[in-house]
XYZ file of C-alpha atoms in Angstrom:
730
model
C 70.343 -113.328 168.523
C 72.362 -116.247 169.879
C 71.541 -117.988 173.122
C 74.851 -116.701 174.494
C 73.836 -113.075 173.845
C 70.399 -113.665 175.358
C 71.999 -115.039 178.493
C 74.292 -112.015 178.566
C 71.267 -109.670 178.477
C 69.613 -111.600 181.321
C 72.875 -111.636 183.265
C 73.217 -107.850 182.966
C 69.691 -107.298 184.297
C 70.063 -109.764 187.178
C 73.570 -108.538 188.063
C 72.341 -104.946 188.247
C 69.540 -105.983 190.596
C 71.905 -107.993 192.787
C 74.409 -105.122 192.973
C 71.664 -102.687 193.966
C 70.461 -105.130 196.595
C 73.965 -105.538 197.951
C 74.555 -101.774 198.082
C 71.263 -100.886 199.710
C 70.616 -104.037 201.747
C 72.123 -102.815 205.036
C 69.995 -99.656 205.182
C 66.894 -101.393 203.839
C 67.192 -104.299 206.267
C 67.925 -101.914 209.121
C 64.731 -100.071 208.239
C 62.896 -103.364 208.245
C 64.264 -104.213 211.697
C 62.970 -100.870 212.960
C 59.576 -101.619 211.417
C 59.567 -105.017 213.139
C 59.895 -103.343 216.531
C 56.933 -101.036 215.835
C 54.477 -103.667 214.586
C 51.449 -104.442 216.797
C 51.338 -107.906 218.359
C 48.297 -110.151 218.848
C 48.026 -113.445 220.710
C 45.818 -116.386 219.764
C 44.313 -118.470 222.569
C 43.453 -122.192 222.742
C 39.729 -122.588 222.214
C 39.171 -125.352 224.741
C 35.598 -126.141 223.775
C 35.079 -124.946 220.205
C 32.606 -122.046 219.852
C 29.331 -122.556 218.020
C 29.434 -120.689 214.706
C 26.169 -118.745 214.857
C 27.356 -115.134 214.664
C 26.493 -114.414 218.321
C 29.925 -114.506 220.096
C 28.292 -115.591 223.352
C 30.467 -118.702 223.877
C 32.796 -118.554 226.931
C 35.767 -119.437 224.711
C 35.835 -115.932 223.216
C 36.736 -114.403 226.567
C 40.050 -116.306 226.571
C 41.452 -114.289 223.668
C 42.678 -110.703 224.000
C 41.061 -108.530 221.311
C 42.796 -106.866 218.397
C 41.451 -103.346 218.860
C 42.304 -99.651 218.369
C 41.965 -99.572 214.574
C 43.508 -96.636 212.684
C 42.102 -94.787 209.685
C 43.700 -94.910 206.256
C 40.669 -93.073 204.809
C 39.530 -90.335 205.046
C 41.844 -89.009 207.813
C 45.037 -91.041 207.601
C 46.541 -91.839 210.991
C 43.494 -90.838 213.039
C 41.640 -93.302 215.334
C 38.688 -95.132 213.781
C 35.306 -93.467 214.258
C 33.779 -96.797 215.392
C 35.363 -99.446 217.627
C 36.239 -102.882 216.220
C 37.354 -105.923 218.228
C 38.822 -109.083 216.678
C 39.548 -112.230 218.719
C 41.400 -115.323 217.481
C 41.143 -118.873 218.873
C 42.452 -122.207 217.673
C 42.177 -125.922 218.357
C 43.416 -129.098 216.665
C 41.048 -128.628 213.730
C 40.518 -124.952 212.985
C 41.249 -121.256 213.480
C 38.312 -119.266 214.882
C 37.879 -115.523 214.375
C 35.262 -113.534 216.270
C 34.575 -109.895 215.395
C 32.490 -107.222 217.099
C 31.892 -104.207 214.845
C 30.371 -101.350 216.807
C 28.193 -98.938 214.833
C 26.287 -95.966 216.184
C 23.727 -96.205 213.377
C 23.375 -99.830 212.238
C 20.316 -98.974 210.142
C 22.728 -97.232 207.733
C 24.905 -100.306 207.120
C 25.530 -100.534 203.348
C 25.066 -103.898 201.611
C 25.305 -103.916 197.809
C 25.772 -107.638 197.062
C 25.191 -110.923 198.893
C 26.917 -113.441 196.608
C 30.052 -115.358 197.543
C 33.225 -113.400 196.736
C 31.307 -110.141 196.243
C 33.513 -107.044 196.199
C 33.576 -106.083 199.874
C 35.160 -102.701 199.142
C 31.731 -101.412 198.065
C 29.952 -102.191 201.360
C 30.346 -102.399 205.135
C 32.681 -105.323 205.720
C 35.500 -106.888 207.708
C 38.519 -108.748 206.278
C 41.444 -110.461 207.972
C 44.670 -111.638 206.357
C 47.000 -114.375 207.643
C 50.618 -114.464 206.477
C 50.996 -118.095 207.530
C 54.675 -118.461 206.525
C 55.633 -115.030 207.891
C 57.398 -114.231 204.606
C 55.726 -110.761 204.553
C 54.584 -111.141 200.943
C 52.001 -113.970 200.691
C 48.827 -114.701 202.616
C 45.210 -115.850 202.876
C 42.314 -113.372 203.170
C 38.907 -114.119 204.731
C 36.100 -111.599 204.896
C 32.380 -111.020 205.199
C 29.704 -108.335 205.265
C 26.691 -107.910 207.546
C 24.727 -110.402 205.417
C 27.268 -113.206 205.934
C 28.894 -113.272 202.494
C 31.897 -115.584 202.185
C 34.863 -113.770 200.659
C 38.252 -115.449 200.411
C 41.363 -114.592 198.449
C 45.073 -115.237 198.139
C 47.780 -112.583 198.266
C 50.881 -113.259 196.187
C 53.977 -111.008 196.293
C 51.943 -108.249 197.970
C 49.785 -107.948 194.854
C 46.053 -107.280 194.970
C 44.122 -110.111 196.660
C 42.922 -112.686 194.099
C 39.376 -113.745 195.012
C 39.488 -116.590 192.480
C 40.700 -118.884 195.280
C 37.868 -120.730 197.070
C 38.602 -122.449 200.365
C 36.479 -124.605 202.669
C 35.370 -122.551 205.704
C 32.253 -121.023 207.229
C 31.046 -117.694 208.608
C 27.901 -116.424 210.317
C 26.889 -112.839 211.116
C 24.333 -111.069 213.269
C 23.133 -107.435 213.195
C 22.456 -105.924 216.641
C 21.288 -102.602 218.056
C 24.913 -101.543 218.503
C 26.422 -102.781 215.230
C 27.073 -106.289 213.955
C 29.108 -109.372 214.779
C 30.770 -112.153 212.785
C 32.166 -115.609 213.590
C 34.570 -117.467 211.282
C 35.670 -121.098 211.401
C 38.654 -121.788 209.115
C 39.731 -125.459 209.042
C 43.475 -125.966 209.296
C 43.250 -128.123 206.157
C 42.276 -124.990 204.228
C 45.557 -123.250 205.110
C 49.241 -123.936 204.496
C 51.766 -123.212 207.256
C 54.967 -124.373 208.899
C 55.555 -126.497 212.014
C 54.698 -125.423 215.584
C 55.220 -123.090 217.301
C 53.935 -120.721 214.641
C 54.177 -116.958 214.381
C 52.051 -115.510 211.595
C 51.660 -112.110 210.082
C 48.164 -110.702 210.594
C 46.125 -107.622 209.806
C 42.438 -106.737 209.808
C 40.587 -104.225 207.648
C 37.162 -102.685 208.250
C 35.189 -100.693 205.701
C 32.388 -98.335 206.809
C 30.906 -97.532 203.441
C 28.437 -94.752 204.265
C 31.394 -92.533 205.255
C 33.924 -94.359 202.998
C 36.076 -94.945 206.069
C 38.832 -97.559 205.754
C 40.543 -98.659 208.976
C 43.293 -101.175 209.757
C 44.467 -102.870 212.944
C 48.118 -102.597 211.853
C 48.140 -99.035 210.469
C 48.685 -98.551 206.730
C 49.113 -95.490 204.558
C 46.094 -94.761 202.386
C 47.822 -95.872 199.158
C 48.081 -99.461 200.457
C 45.553 -102.217 201.049
C 45.374 -105.407 203.106
C 47.922 -107.134 200.873
C 50.697 -104.879 202.256
C 51.953 -107.767 204.387
C 55.368 -106.200 204.958
C 53.536 -103.799 207.307
C 51.274 -106.389 208.983
C 51.314 -107.128 212.699
C 52.270 -110.410 214.374
C 50.055 -113.221 215.617
C 51.745 -115.249 218.357
C 50.735 -118.086 220.642
C 49.807 -120.598 217.934
C 50.526 -124.270 218.591
C 48.867 -125.766 215.520
C 48.926 -129.398 214.568
C 49.254 -130.396 210.929
C 46.210 -132.485 209.985
C 46.443 -134.553 206.836
C 44.369 -133.365 203.910
C 42.746 -135.453 201.173
C 39.604 -134.268 199.419
C 37.792 -135.703 196.405
C 35.480 -133.552 194.266
C 33.677 -135.786 191.759
C 31.214 -134.296 189.291
C 28.454 -135.533 187.005
C 27.172 -133.554 184.033
C 24.364 -133.888 181.511
C 23.882 -131.614 178.503
C 21.766 -131.034 175.403
C 23.367 -129.032 172.585
C 22.072 -128.094 169.140
C 23.585 -126.138 166.258
C 20.807 -124.838 164.016
C 22.204 -125.943 160.688
C 20.365 -127.889 157.991
C 19.784 -131.502 159.126
C 21.579 -130.840 162.450
C 20.395 -132.902 165.389
C 20.380 -132.257 169.124
C 23.381 -133.818 170.860
C 22.598 -135.408 174.230
C 25.645 -136.089 176.388
C 26.534 -137.178 179.895
C 29.896 -137.427 181.561
C 31.734 -137.720 184.879
C 35.088 -136.561 186.179
C 36.772 -135.407 189.351
C 39.222 -133.065 191.020
C 41.300 -134.108 194.019
C 43.316 -132.247 196.644
C 46.014 -133.976 198.634
C 48.278 -132.428 201.267
C 51.729 -133.909 200.736
C 53.060 -131.847 203.639
C 51.496 -129.061 205.744
C 52.968 -126.570 203.262
C 52.787 -128.447 199.957
C 49.586 -129.395 198.141
C 48.843 -131.577 195.111
C 45.745 -130.862 192.978
C 44.662 -133.333 190.315
C 41.909 -133.222 187.702
C 40.470 -135.824 185.352
C 38.130 -135.196 182.422
C 38.043 -131.545 183.421
C 34.842 -129.561 182.828
C 34.065 -125.860 183.293
C 30.436 -125.702 182.197
C 29.408 -123.574 185.197
C 31.740 -120.686 184.312
C 30.202 -117.459 183.010
C 30.907 -116.792 179.318
C 33.367 -114.090 178.276
C 32.177 -110.501 178.105
C 32.547 -109.663 174.428
C 34.965 -107.076 173.061
C 35.360 -105.360 169.658
C 38.926 -105.018 168.439
C 39.726 -101.987 166.241
C 43.487 -102.307 166.754
C 46.304 -104.465 165.363
C 46.950 -106.008 168.767
C 45.717 -109.151 170.524
C 42.771 -108.958 172.912
C 43.108 -110.463 176.372
C 40.133 -112.152 178.042
C 40.253 -112.993 181.765
C 40.686 -116.522 183.085
C 37.487 -117.614 184.874
C 37.998 -121.394 185.190
C 38.392 -122.362 188.876
C 41.155 -124.963 188.499
C 43.439 -122.452 186.774
C 42.524 -119.502 188.983
C 43.625 -121.179 192.210
C 47.265 -120.325 193.022
C 47.488 -118.476 189.698
C 49.601 -115.707 191.243
C 52.460 -118.157 191.796
C 52.782 -118.663 188.019
C 52.607 -115.000 186.958
C 55.822 -113.735 185.368
C 55.914 -110.952 182.804
C 54.485 -107.500 182.288
C 50.806 -107.616 183.189
C 48.429 -107.259 180.246
C 51.292 -106.676 177.807
C 53.124 -109.971 178.199
C 52.784 -113.118 180.300
C 55.184 -116.055 180.117
C 52.307 -118.319 181.186
C 48.627 -117.607 180.539
C 46.346 -120.510 181.410
C 43.750 -119.661 178.720
C 46.231 -121.202 176.267
C 45.231 -124.579 177.736
C 41.799 -126.010 176.898
C 40.707 -123.093 174.681
C 41.529 -122.365 171.043
C 42.210 -118.972 169.443
C 38.470 -118.211 169.158
C 37.613 -119.329 172.672
C 36.334 -122.742 171.560
C 36.706 -125.675 173.932
C 39.602 -128.124 173.629
C 38.903 -131.116 175.906
C 41.293 -131.490 178.848
C 41.901 -135.163 179.545
C 43.727 -134.831 182.880
C 46.206 -132.727 184.763
C 47.857 -131.918 188.053
C 49.328 -129.017 189.969
C 51.838 -129.038 192.815
C 52.097 -125.807 194.804
C 53.336 -124.589 198.153
C 56.616 -124.081 199.993
C 59.624 -126.351 200.450
C 62.584 -125.219 202.558
C 61.501 -121.601 202.256
C 61.146 -121.720 198.465
C 57.802 -121.236 196.687
C 57.425 -124.113 194.258
C 54.851 -124.748 191.562
C 54.513 -127.437 188.920
C 51.634 -127.839 186.455
C 51.036 -130.532 183.850
C 47.934 -130.774 181.634
C 47.047 -133.086 178.747
C 44.511 -132.048 176.105
C 42.815 -134.166 173.446
C 43.041 -133.778 169.678
C 40.286 -131.715 168.014
C 39.872 -131.796 164.236
C 43.287 -131.223 162.669
C 44.665 -129.914 165.954
C 46.832 -132.564 167.672
C 46.691 -133.428 171.334
C 49.109 -131.412 173.455
C 50.918 -131.760 176.749
C 51.579 -128.591 178.751
C 54.126 -128.296 181.563
C 55.034 -125.370 183.810
C 57.738 -125.272 186.484
C 58.060 -122.314 188.844
C 60.306 -121.492 191.812
C 60.691 -118.241 193.728
C 61.994 -117.057 197.048
C 61.140 -114.027 199.155
C 63.972 -111.785 200.340
C 63.891 -109.026 202.967
C 62.018 -105.745 202.414
C 59.514 -106.789 199.718
C 62.219 -108.321 197.515
C 62.197 -111.662 195.711
C 63.843 -113.680 192.957
C 62.465 -116.514 190.820
C 62.611 -118.619 187.661
C 60.102 -120.299 185.335
C 60.018 -122.930 182.571
C 57.023 -123.489 180.262
C 56.696 -126.240 177.641
C 54.113 -127.319 175.058
C 54.634 -130.535 173.102
C 52.240 -132.033 170.572
C 51.388 -135.673 171.334
C 49.516 -138.516 169.694
C 49.154 -139.689 166.113
C 48.468 -136.229 164.674
C 51.590 -134.659 166.123
C 54.180 -133.446 163.621
C 57.950 -133.665 164.242
C 59.383 -130.751 166.215
C 55.946 -129.458 167.179
C 56.874 -127.861 170.485
C 57.395 -124.496 172.145
C 59.438 -123.639 175.240
C 59.842 -120.566 177.409
C 62.620 -119.892 179.934
C 62.415 -116.939 182.300
C 63.777 -115.303 185.427
C 62.281 -112.469 187.478
C 63.260 -110.354 190.467
C 61.874 -107.600 192.649
C 63.806 -105.205 194.861
C 62.220 -103.026 197.547
C 64.174 -100.073 198.927
C 62.734 -98.323 201.945
C 58.959 -98.181 202.212
C 58.098 -96.528 198.914
C 60.524 -97.530 196.121
C 60.290 -100.762 194.147
C 62.182 -102.061 191.125
C 61.019 -105.216 189.336
C 61.943 -106.967 186.133
C 62.115 -110.175 184.135
C 64.218 -111.687 181.360
C 63.033 -114.547 179.131
C 63.579 -116.379 175.880
C 61.540 -118.827 173.854
C 62.431 -121.771 171.654
C 60.268 -122.450 168.597
C 61.441 -124.716 165.742
C 61.825 -122.689 162.545
C 62.270 -119.335 164.255
C 65.864 -118.073 164.109
C 65.497 -114.373 164.937
C 65.678 -112.618 168.263
C 63.627 -114.782 170.619
C 64.219 -112.996 173.920
C 62.399 -110.370 175.984
C 63.125 -108.343 179.093
C 61.539 -105.496 181.022
C 62.505 -103.459 184.081
C 60.174 -101.064 185.857
C 60.798 -98.728 188.753
C 58.193 -97.023 190.909
C 58.030 -94.521 193.758
C 54.751 -94.126 195.646
C 54.547 -92.503 199.079
C 50.794 -91.911 199.028
C 51.140 -88.356 197.835
C 53.808 -88.366 195.107
C 54.044 -91.108 192.505
C 56.565 -91.610 189.736
C 57.444 -94.486 187.414
C 59.834 -95.377 184.643
C 59.854 -98.608 182.642
C 61.833 -99.941 179.745
C 62.057 -103.229 177.880
C 62.549 -105.099 174.637
C 60.768 -107.998 172.938
C 62.408 -109.781 169.996
C 60.627 -110.381 166.703
C 60.672 -114.156 167.241
C 59.801 -114.130 170.940
C 56.881 -116.561 170.935
C 55.380 -117.655 174.292
C 52.686 -119.947 172.879
C 51.477 -120.933 176.365
C 51.572 -117.298 177.433
C 50.175 -114.024 176.149
C 51.803 -111.395 173.953
C 49.680 -108.362 173.121
C 52.063 -107.008 170.453
C 53.829 -109.697 168.401
C 56.601 -108.947 165.928
C 59.094 -107.318 168.297
C 59.431 -103.866 169.832
C 61.307 -101.611 172.217
C 59.141 -100.169 174.973
C 59.406 -97.439 177.531
C 56.930 -95.755 179.851
C 57.156 -92.735 182.105
C 54.533 -91.397 184.494
C 53.966 -89.097 187.449
C 51.073 -88.210 189.718
C 50.101 -86.178 192.778
C 47.371 -86.935 195.321
C 46.052 -83.704 196.807
C 44.175 -83.849 200.128
C 44.806 -80.479 201.709
C 42.270 -78.894 204.045
C 41.228 -76.409 201.366
C 40.406 -79.333 199.087
C 38.067 -80.819 201.699
C 36.506 -77.392 202.344
C 35.353 -77.427 198.706
C 33.617 -80.778 199.205
C 36.307 -82.965 197.645
C 37.976 -85.966 199.202
C 40.922 -85.708 196.863
C 42.218 -84.391 193.553
C 44.598 -86.590 191.591
C 46.405 -84.930 188.665
C 48.566 -87.438 186.803
C 50.097 -88.272 183.443
C 51.820 -91.150 181.695
C 53.321 -91.775 178.278
C 54.007 -95.191 176.763
C 55.857 -95.711 173.478
C 56.561 -98.832 171.425
C 59.171 -98.627 168.657
C 60.026 -101.125 165.941
C 63.285 -102.916 166.622
C 64.936 -101.221 163.635
C 63.572 -97.800 164.609
C 60.403 -95.860 164.036
C 57.082 -95.597 165.822
C 54.995 -98.726 166.354
C 52.447 -97.308 168.816
C 52.298 -94.585 171.468
C 49.761 -93.656 174.149
C 49.526 -90.397 176.125
C 47.262 -89.862 179.131
C 46.954 -86.563 181.035
C 44.161 -86.377 183.576
C 42.882 -85.143 186.925
C 40.452 -87.135 189.079
C 37.839 -85.117 190.978
C 36.617 -87.286 193.852
C 33.810 -85.722 195.887
C 33.227 -86.654 199.513
C 29.616 -87.513 198.633
C 30.805 -90.312 196.338
C 30.454 -88.570 192.980
C 33.417 -88.655 190.622
C 34.394 -86.795 187.434
C 37.382 -86.369 185.192
C 38.296 -84.632 181.943
C 41.370 -86.180 180.374
C 43.538 -85.505 177.369
C 44.494 -88.738 175.635
C 46.540 -89.430 172.559
C 47.095 -92.487 170.380
C 49.571 -92.701 167.509
C 50.183 -95.720 165.253
C 53.015 -96.348 162.815
C 51.624 -98.629 160.091
C 54.198 -100.261 157.842
C 51.485 -101.999 155.867
C 47.841 -101.135 155.132
C 45.497 -102.060 157.980
C 41.897 -103.204 157.566
C 40.283 -101.598 160.597
C 36.754 -102.589 159.511
C 35.527 -104.836 156.675
C 36.189 -102.974 153.437
C 37.873 -99.972 155.133
C 41.663 -100.060 154.774
C 43.913 -97.437 156.377
C 47.092 -96.815 154.339
C 50.613 -97.228 155.689
C 52.106 -94.279 157.517
C 52.008 -92.595 160.910
C 48.465 -91.779 162.027
C 46.800 -90.563 165.198
C 46.380 -87.547 167.418
C 44.712 -86.255 170.555
C 41.233 -86.809 171.917
C 39.342 -85.565 174.940
C 37.800 -88.092 177.342
C 34.958 -87.098 179.653
C 34.156 -89.528 182.454
C 31.858 -89.318 185.476
C 29.911 -91.530 187.847
C 27.428 -91.037 190.644
C 27.654 -92.400 194.187
C 28.214 -96.185 194.057
C 26.545 -96.616 197.464
C 23.097 -95.652 196.211
C 20.378 -97.973 194.899
C 20.901 -96.422 191.463
C 24.354 -95.834 190.038
C 25.277 -94.334 186.657
C 28.565 -94.042 184.807
C 29.350 -92.329 181.530
C 32.369 -91.863 179.281
C 32.725 -89.999 175.994
C 35.802 -89.956 173.751
C 35.935 -87.196 171.140
C 38.876 -86.578 168.821
C 41.377 -88.394 166.649
C 41.290 -92.039 165.569
C 44.017 -93.230 163.179
C 43.786 -90.793 160.209
C 40.256 -89.682 161.067
C 37.993 -88.850 164.006
C 35.768 -90.640 166.503
C 32.798 -90.014 168.794
C 32.616 -92.907 171.273
C 30.169 -92.762 174.199
C 29.809 -95.498 176.837
C 26.970 -95.583 179.349
C 26.371 -97.849 182.334
C 23.360 -98.001 184.650
C 23.184 -100.162 187.791
C 20.006 -100.744 189.803
C 20.016 -102.799 192.992
C 17.826 -103.600 195.932
C 19.301 -104.543 199.289
C 22.169 -106.563 197.856
C 19.785 -109.221 196.531
C 18.623 -107.929 193.152
C 20.937 -106.183 190.680
C 20.547 -105.000 187.084
C 23.778 -103.861 185.414
C 23.478 -102.575 181.827
C 26.312 -101.183 179.664
C 26.270 -99.864 176.082
C 29.286 -98.779 174.032
C 28.850 -96.974 170.706
C 31.761 -95.999 168.450
C 31.298 -93.729 165.442
C 34.456 -93.615 163.312
C 34.938 -91.280 160.340
C 38.014 -91.935 158.164
C 38.978 -90.665 154.698
C 38.592 -94.270 153.518
C 35.037 -94.519 154.846
C 32.865 -94.199 157.942
C 31.471 -96.926 160.179
C 30.060 -97.483 163.633
C 30.012 -100.335 166.158
C 27.646 -101.262 168.977
C 28.458 -103.472 171.924
C 26.010 -103.929 174.765
C 25.437 -106.234 177.695
C 22.976 -106.521 180.551
C 23.639 -108.645 183.628
C 20.692 -109.405 185.955
C 21.356 -111.138 189.295
C 19.075 -112.305 192.064
C 20.671 -113.658 195.257
C 18.329 -115.842 197.284
C 21.089 -116.388 199.871
C 24.882 -115.867 199.810
C 25.197 -119.374 198.307
C 22.096 -119.504 196.079
C 21.689 -117.193 193.096
C 20.495 -116.929 189.493
C 22.171 -114.680 186.930
C 21.628 -113.845 183.277
C 24.032 -112.169 180.864
C 22.556 -110.788 177.642
C 25.042 -109.509 175.043
C 24.799 -107.838 171.627
C 27.714 -107.365 169.205
C 27.030 -105.863 165.785
C 30.434 -106.967 164.455
C 29.415 -110.604 164.833
C 25.706 -109.791 164.309
C 24.781 -111.930 167.281
C 22.624 -111.741 170.381
C 23.684 -114.166 173.090
C 22.226 -115.193 176.437
C 24.000 -116.967 179.290
C 21.650 -117.983 182.133
C 23.152 -119.600 185.243
C 21.660 -121.005 188.438
C 24.185 -121.785 191.202
C 23.482 -123.535 194.476
C 26.911 -123.355 196.074
C 28.249 -125.602 198.778
C 31.805 -125.446 200.088
C 34.816 -124.395 197.991
C 32.918 -123.780 194.755
C 31.042 -127.099 194.703
C 27.288 -127.587 194.398
C 24.557 -127.668 191.755
C 24.933 -125.665 188.531
C 22.304 -125.230 185.819
C 23.349 -123.337 182.667
C 21.457 -122.292 179.525
C 23.243 -120.707 176.538
C 21.445 -119.251 173.526
C 23.006 -117.504 170.522
C 20.699 -115.774 168.049
C 21.713 -114.437 164.618
C 20.501 -111.257 162.936
C 21.134 -112.350 159.341
C 17.624 -113.723 159.105
C 16.498 -113.709 162.717
C 16.758 -117.123 164.287
C 18.767 -119.354 166.610
C 22.395 -120.243 165.911
C 23.115 -122.479 168.902
C 21.377 -123.503 172.106
C 22.703 -125.576 174.999
C 21.270 -126.718 178.326
C 23.638 -128.093 180.993
C 23.177 -129.556 184.479
C 26.247 -130.228 186.604
C 26.668 -131.368 190.201
C 29.951 -131.307 192.143
C 30.348 -132.722 195.657
C 33.303 -132.487 198.031
C 34.256 -135.518 200.157
C 36.767 -135.030 202.986
C 38.326 -138.487 202.931
C 40.394 -138.093 206.115
C 37.746 -136.401 208.219
């Protein structure tokens, strides 16, 4: 397809979105104006003398601030007053924002704490979180939270998506459990945030979880289908007169390692190295991050997967430099397609390391526009040349949860091993349109440029969704060309396809449901189909299910699932077992259940029984979690798949056990033991972390891979790394 036709496709999609926005804007914006008038308002007070951060809230400064109070339930009784009182006070001075919280509890001995590590999932325990929409754009914000043990949880909200806890800021919190509940004090340095000039008005909301009753309450009321990232419904924080302190931090590191591959005549490699990251505030709303000789030795290894499909597997990004502000660079269709996926930088196709020489990232706001720029340079490895990666991103929020943006991604081979025309480029646009409170339409259009590829190199997708907390419906459609090739992104299904998806669901919470002991029933279904560009089935998935959620925390479901594959060539699903071309697949039944997650012992099970390609499968998965007071946790999972095909039968085993002991919220040791019978390997990843601020500190890592073809070691590595943050301007 010519570039002109690609542009025409993109123009049609964007024009349709703009026309819809123009037609519906008056009513949507009028509804937003009405919502503005009904939002709760809070006022921050000057601190005077800064409070001591000890979790006590006995400093006189706290009495200057009027409390955010009168929280409202989203769960279990939406719209009802909270069962326990919560008071949040906000102070500020020239250096920091201070948040003081009093969480009343009639039975503090029943406070639930399941984890005490930094960034633990606070949804599973008693906790408090507060979000600041510092630009008042109603779509982006910073989240800070803690539990009764003083865990530090921070996250970024981007485009009202789920909070991303991969962001680590510099701040502190202390807590204290009393006879009447618990209290918390936060100190958030202004250098940790990004905001506009004084006087400032921010969006704000606070969320409390009382886990023993699974009660979720908000200061600015939300419907139960939303979470704290619903910034378009947040309240206002007024009275701020914040200065804009300059920000320049250096984070140097030193690392020493011993590595040995157990091959004949192999020797132990002893290495040492240094590098650094740096953070510089160009303006109060624009930040520059730089990295030199980048190292990620402290990151937990990937949890292994076994692929019995024709499609690419996606592993999560865990490296801190790429996780921070990652939401700004996300354009595409979730796990199906991403125009930019940072694991393409510094890792090869098998997950092996490719040294990163240096890089930088610019992110923030300029004149109301979200801007992002990333540039990274990798070294040559073997026959692989060095590469330079560049990403440019701009987006702007519009009223009522709407936005529009564009992205450019480039990879160019560099150095003496680079071949002519060794590059790849991606161009994309995206938009989102919110109508009323419950309807959203979003989409993107993109094309790639790869020398030697002359076919259709474009992709687009549009999805629509209605969700009012009780009724949910969705419809999606899109197309990906056979030569669409985002090399610095992710594409689950290469080769081109047409895609559509339809789904519907109902959340049932009637009184008669609760009388039977259930919190809710959730019948739902969805169907997704991929077709070859010239017609015919590529892949299809059907899911029909009903969730049974008991008030006591137990959960069960019996679902009907279907998978169908159209093979145009024989497919080797397992070594020596080749499925012939043709359309294969059918239905299977999936049983799934788990016990109460709040208890010291938690179990989950799933069993798939039914069709697999042109045969059958029996595939159980079991998980057992043991924990003690949030300090000690054992989490073991085993997945077994027994496949019986006319061409032969086989089975796979995949297991892992994660053991964690938290000495304090910033000091822990964790081991991950994994077994994969497809690779015939046992592997162990043992990590000791002594965290300081913003993900710095002392890290000790031991990796061991053992083979089963003649039991013995394959590789062992021992690593010590220390990272320190220096605040140059403070």
